[in-house]
XYZ file of N, CA and C in Angstrom:
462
model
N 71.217 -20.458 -58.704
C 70.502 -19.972 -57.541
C 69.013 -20.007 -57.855
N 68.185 -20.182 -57.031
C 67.155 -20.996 -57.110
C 66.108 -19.380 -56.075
N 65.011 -18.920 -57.077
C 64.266 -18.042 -56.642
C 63.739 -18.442 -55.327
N 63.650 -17.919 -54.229
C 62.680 -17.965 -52.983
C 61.498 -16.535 -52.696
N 60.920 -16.534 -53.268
C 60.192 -15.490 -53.543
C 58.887 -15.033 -52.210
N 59.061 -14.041 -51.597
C 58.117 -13.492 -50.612
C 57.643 -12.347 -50.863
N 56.949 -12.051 -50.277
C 55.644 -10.574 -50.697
C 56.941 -9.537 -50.271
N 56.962 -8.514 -50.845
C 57.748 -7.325 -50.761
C 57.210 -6.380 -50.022
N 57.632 -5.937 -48.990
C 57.447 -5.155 -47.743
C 57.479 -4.023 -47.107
N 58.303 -4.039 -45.980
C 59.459 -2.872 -45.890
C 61.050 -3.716 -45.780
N 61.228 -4.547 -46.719
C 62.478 -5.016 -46.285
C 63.476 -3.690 -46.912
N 64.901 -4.097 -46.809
C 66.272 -3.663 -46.361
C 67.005 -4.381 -47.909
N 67.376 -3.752 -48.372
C 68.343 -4.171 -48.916
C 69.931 -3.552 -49.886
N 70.963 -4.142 -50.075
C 72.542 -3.113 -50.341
C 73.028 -4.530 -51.251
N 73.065 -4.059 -52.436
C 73.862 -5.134 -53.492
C 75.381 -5.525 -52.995
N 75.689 -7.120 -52.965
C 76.900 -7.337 -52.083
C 77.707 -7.400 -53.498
N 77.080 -7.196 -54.529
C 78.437 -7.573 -55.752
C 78.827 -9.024 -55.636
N 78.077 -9.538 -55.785
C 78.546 -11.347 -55.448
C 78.375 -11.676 -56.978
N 77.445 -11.272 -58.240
C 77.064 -11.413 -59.171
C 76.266 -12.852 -59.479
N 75.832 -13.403 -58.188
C 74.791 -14.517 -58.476
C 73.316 -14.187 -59.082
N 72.899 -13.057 -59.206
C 71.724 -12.442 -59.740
C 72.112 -12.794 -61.203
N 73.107 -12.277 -61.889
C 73.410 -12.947 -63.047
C 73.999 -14.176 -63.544
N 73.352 -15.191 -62.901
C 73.698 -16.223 -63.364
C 73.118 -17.427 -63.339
N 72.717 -18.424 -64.123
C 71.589 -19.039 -64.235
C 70.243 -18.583 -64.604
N 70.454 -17.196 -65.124
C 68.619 -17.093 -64.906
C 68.891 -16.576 -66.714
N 67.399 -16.229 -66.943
C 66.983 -15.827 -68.040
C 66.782 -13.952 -68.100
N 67.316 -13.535 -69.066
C 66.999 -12.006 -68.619
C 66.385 -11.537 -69.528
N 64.792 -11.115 -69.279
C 63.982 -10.742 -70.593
C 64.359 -9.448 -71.008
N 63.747 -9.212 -72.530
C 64.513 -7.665 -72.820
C 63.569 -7.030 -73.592
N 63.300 -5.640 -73.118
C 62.587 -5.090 -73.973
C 63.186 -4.410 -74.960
N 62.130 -3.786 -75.844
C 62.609 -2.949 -77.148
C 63.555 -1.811 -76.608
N 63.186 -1.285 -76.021
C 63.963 -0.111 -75.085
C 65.606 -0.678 -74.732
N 65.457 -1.644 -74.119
C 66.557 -2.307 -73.760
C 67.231 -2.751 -74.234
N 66.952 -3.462 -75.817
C 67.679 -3.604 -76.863
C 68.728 -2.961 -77.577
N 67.604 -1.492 -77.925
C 68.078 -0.679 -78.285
C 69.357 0.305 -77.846
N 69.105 -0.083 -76.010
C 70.336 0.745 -75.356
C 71.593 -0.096 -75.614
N 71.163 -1.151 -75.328
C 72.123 -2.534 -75.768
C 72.868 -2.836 -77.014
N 72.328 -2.491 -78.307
C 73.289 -2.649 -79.581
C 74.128 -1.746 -79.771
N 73.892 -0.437 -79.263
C 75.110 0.332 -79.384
C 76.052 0.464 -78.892
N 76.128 -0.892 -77.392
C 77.290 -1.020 -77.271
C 78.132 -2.706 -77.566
N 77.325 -3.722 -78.085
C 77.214 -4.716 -78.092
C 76.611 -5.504 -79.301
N 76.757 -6.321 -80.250
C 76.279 -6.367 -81.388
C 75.428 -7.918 -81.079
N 76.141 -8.785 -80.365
C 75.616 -10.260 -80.403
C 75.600 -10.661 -78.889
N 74.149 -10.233 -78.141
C 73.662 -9.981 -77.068
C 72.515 -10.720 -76.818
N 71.716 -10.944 -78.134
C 70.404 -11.117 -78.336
C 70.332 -12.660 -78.808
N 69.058 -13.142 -78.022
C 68.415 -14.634 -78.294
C 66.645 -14.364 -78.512
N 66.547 -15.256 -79.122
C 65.387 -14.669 -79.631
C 64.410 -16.410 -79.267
N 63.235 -16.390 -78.590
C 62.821 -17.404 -78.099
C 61.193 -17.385 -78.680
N 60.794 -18.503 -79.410
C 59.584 -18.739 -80.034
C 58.868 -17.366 -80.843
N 59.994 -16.657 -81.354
C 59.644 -15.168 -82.167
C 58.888 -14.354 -81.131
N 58.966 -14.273 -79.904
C 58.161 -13.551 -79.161
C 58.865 -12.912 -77.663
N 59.670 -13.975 -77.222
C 60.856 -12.990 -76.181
C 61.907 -13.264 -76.656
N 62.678 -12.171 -75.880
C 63.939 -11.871 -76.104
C 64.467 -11.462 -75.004
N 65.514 -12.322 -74.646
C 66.977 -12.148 -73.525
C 68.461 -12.434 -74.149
N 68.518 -12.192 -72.949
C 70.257 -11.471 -72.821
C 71.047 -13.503 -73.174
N 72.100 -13.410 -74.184
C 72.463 -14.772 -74.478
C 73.802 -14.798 -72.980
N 73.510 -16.063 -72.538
C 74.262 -16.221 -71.727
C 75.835 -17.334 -71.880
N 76.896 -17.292 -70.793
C 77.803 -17.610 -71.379
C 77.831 -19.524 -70.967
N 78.439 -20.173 -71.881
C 78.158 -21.543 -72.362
C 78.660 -22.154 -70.993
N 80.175 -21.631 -70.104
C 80.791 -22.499 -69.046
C 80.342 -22.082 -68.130
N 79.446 -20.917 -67.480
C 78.539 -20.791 -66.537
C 77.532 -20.932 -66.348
N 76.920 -19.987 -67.419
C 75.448 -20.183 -67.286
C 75.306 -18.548 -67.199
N 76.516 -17.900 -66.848
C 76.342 -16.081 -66.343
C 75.734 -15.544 -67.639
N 75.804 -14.355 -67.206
C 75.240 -13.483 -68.118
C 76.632 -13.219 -69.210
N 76.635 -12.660 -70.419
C 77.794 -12.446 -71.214
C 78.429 -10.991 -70.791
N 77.563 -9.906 -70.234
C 78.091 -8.913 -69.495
C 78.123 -9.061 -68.678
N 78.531 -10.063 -67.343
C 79.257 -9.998 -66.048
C 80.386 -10.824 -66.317
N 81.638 -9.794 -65.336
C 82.819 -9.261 -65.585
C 83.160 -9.208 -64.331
N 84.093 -10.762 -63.441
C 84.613 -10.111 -62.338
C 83.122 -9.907 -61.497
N 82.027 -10.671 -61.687
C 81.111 -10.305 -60.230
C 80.453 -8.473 -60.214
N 80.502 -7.859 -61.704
C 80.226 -6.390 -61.951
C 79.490 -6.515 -63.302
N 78.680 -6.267 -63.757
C 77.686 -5.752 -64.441
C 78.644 -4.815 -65.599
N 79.160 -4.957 -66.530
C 80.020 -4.377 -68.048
C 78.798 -3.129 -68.409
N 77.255 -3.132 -68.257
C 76.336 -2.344 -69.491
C 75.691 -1.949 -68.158
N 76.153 -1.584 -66.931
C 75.599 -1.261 -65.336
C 74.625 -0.294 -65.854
N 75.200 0.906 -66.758
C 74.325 2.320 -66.718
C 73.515 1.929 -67.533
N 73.446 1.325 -68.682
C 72.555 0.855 -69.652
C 71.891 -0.356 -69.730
N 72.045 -1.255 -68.117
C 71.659 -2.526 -68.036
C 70.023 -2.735 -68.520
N 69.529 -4.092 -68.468
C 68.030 -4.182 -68.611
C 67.113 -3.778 -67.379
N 65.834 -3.083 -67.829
C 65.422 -2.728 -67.001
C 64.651 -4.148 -65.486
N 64.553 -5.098 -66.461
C 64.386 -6.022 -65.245
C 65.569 -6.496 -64.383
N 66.809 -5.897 -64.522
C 68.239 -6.010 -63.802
C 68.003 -5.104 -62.840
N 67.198 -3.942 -63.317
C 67.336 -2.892 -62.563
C 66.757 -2.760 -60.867
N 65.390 -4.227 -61.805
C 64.618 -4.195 -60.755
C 64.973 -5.201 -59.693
N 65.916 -6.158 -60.125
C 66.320 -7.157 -59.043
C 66.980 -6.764 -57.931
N 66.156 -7.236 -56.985
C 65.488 -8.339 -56.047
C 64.664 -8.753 -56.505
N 63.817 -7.478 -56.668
C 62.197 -7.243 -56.685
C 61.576 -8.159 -57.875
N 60.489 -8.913 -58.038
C 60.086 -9.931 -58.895
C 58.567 -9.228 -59.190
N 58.542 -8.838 -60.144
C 57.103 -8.128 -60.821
C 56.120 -9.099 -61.575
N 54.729 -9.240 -61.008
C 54.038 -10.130 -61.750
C 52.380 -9.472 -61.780
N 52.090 -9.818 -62.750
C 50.796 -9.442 -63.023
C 49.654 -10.410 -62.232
N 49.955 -11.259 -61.757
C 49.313 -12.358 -61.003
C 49.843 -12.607 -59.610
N 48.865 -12.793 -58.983
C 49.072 -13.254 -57.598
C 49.976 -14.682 -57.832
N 50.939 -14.754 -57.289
C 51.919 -15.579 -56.930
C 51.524 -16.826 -55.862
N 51.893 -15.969 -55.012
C 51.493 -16.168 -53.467
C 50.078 -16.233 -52.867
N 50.007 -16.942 -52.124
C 48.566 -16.836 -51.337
C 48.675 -15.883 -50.552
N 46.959 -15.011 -50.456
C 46.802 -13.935 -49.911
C 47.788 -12.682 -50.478
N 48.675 -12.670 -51.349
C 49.089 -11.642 -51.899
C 47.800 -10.160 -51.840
N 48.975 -9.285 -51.832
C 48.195 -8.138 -52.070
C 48.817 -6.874 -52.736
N 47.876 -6.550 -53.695
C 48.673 -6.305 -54.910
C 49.080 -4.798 -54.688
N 49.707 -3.758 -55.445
C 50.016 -2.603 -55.298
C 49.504 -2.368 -56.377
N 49.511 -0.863 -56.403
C 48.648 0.054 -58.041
C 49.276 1.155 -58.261
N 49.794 0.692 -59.933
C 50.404 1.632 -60.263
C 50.143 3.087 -60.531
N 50.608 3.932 -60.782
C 49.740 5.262 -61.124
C 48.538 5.357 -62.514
N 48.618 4.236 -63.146
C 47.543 3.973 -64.087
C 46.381 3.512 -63.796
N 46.481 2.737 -62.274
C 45.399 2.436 -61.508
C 45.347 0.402 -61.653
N 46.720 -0.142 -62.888
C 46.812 -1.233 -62.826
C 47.443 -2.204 -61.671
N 46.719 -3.054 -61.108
C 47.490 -4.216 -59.925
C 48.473 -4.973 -60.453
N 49.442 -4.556 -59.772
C 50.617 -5.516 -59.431
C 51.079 -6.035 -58.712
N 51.676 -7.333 -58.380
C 52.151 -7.747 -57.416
C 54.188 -7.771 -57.630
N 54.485 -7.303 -56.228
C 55.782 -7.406 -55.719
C 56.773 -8.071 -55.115
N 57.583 -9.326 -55.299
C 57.995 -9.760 -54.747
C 59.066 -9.804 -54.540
N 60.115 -10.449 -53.243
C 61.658 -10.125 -52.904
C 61.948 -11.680 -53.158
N 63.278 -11.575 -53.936
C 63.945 -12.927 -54.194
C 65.302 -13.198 -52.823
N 64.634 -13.649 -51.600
C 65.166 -13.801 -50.431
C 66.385 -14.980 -50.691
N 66.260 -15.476 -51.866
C 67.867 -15.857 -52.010
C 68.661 -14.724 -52.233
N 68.459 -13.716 -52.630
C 69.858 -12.383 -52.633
C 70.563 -11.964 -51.563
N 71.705 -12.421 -51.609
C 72.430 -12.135 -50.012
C 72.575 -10.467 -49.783
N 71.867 -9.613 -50.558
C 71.922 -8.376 -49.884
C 70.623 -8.067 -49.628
N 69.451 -8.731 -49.623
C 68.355 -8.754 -48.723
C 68.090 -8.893 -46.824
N 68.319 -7.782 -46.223
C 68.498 -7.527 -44.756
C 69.185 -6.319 -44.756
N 69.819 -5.860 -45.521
C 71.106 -5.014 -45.291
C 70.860 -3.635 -46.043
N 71.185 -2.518 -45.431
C 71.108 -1.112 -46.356
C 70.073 -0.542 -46.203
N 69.355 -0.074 -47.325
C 68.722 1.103 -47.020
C 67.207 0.186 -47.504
N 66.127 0.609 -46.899
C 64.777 0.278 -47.111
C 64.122 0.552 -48.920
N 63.626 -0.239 -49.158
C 63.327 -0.281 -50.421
C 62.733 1.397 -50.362
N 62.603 1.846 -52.272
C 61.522 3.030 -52.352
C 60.655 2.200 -53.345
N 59.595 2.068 -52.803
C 58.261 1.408 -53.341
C 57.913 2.114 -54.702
N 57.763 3.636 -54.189
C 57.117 4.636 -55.483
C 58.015 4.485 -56.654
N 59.753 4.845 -56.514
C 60.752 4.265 -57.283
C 60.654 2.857 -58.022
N 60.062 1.361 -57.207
C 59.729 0.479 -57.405
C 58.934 0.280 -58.560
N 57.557 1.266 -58.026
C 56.440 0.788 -58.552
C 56.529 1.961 -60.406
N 57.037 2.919 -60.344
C 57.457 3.869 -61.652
C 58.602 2.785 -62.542
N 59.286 1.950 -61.799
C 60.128 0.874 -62.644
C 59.227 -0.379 -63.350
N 58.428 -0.458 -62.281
C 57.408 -1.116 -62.928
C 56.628 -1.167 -63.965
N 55.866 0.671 -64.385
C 55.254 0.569 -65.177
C 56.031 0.724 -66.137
N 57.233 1.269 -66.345
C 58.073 1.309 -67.512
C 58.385 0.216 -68.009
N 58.643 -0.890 -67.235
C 58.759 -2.175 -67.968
C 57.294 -2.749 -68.665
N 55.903 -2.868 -67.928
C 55.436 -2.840 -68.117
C 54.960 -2.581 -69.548
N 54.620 -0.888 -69.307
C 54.196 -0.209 -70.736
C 55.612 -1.021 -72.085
N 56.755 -1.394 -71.875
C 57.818 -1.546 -72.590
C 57.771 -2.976 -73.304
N 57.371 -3.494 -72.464
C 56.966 -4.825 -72.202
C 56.036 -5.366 -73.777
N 54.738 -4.878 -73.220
C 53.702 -4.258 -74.544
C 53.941 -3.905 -75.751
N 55.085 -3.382 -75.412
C 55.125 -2.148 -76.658
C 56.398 -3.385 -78.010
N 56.973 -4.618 -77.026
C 58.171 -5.428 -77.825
C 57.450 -6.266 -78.263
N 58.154 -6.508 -79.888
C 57.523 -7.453 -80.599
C 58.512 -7.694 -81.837
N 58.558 -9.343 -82.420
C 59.014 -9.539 -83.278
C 59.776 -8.584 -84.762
N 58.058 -7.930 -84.550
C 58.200 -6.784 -86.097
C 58.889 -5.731 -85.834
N 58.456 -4.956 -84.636
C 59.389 -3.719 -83.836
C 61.224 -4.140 -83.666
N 60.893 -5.590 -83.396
C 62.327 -5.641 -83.585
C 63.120 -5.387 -84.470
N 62.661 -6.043 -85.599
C 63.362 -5.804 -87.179
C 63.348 -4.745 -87.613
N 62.510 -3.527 -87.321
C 62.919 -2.312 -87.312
C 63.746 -1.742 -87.119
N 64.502 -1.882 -85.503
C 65.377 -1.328 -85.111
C 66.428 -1.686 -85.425
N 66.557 -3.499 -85.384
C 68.196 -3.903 -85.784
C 68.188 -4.062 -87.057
């Protein structure tokens, strides 16, 4: 599935459980996320030019190795950029004329909806503030992952 990405709004949206969000894509991971991750999972981790790290995916799909049946296996402990999908977080204007939001640190971000998700229209209206507090946690988390921090923990 192939991103279609638009400025984030007041759209609508209710997860249909289809599990195409996990599949084909890359899922970055922070230290935080790691960490929630090895204690239930030992060989999860790919490690890309010593500097990111995602979720290893499975060889005859392309899915993620925790989707199960179109359901998310590590749901309560998933990554926090799982958490945030639809929503596409970037430090850069994307889009033309974008306009950015500010987090409570006073940093710009931009928001976007991945309008390929078939539960985009449906449910309950996004919470932005919810949004934008997911944001800086990845964010600040983001920062905070690194090669050396890694070898610490595992």
């Amino acid at each position: 599935m192939k991103e279609k990405l638009v400025p984030l709004k007041d759209q609508r949206f209710k997860c249909q459980l289809c599990g195409e969000c996990c599949r084909n894509r890359w899922v970055p991971l922070t230290l935080g996320d790691i960490s929630r991750i090895k204690n239930v999972k030992d060989d999860f981790l790919l490690v890309w030019n010593e500097k990111k790290f995602v979720i290893e995916r499975r060889e005859w799909d392309n899915g993620c190795i925790f989707l199960k049946d179109n359901l998310c296996e590590i749901n309560k402990i998933k990554p926090l950029i799982c958490r945030l999908y639809p929503v596409a977080l970037s430090e850069v204007p994307v889009l033309k004329n974008d306009i950015p939001y500010r987090l409570k640190n006073g940093k710009k971000v931009f928001l976007y909806l991945d309008k390929s998700c078939k539960g985009i229209g449906r449910g309950k209206k996004f919470d932005i503030k919810k949004i934008l507090d997911l944001c800086e946690i990845i964010l600040q988390e983001s920062k905070e992952t690194s090669l050396e921090k890694l070898i610490e923990i595992i």
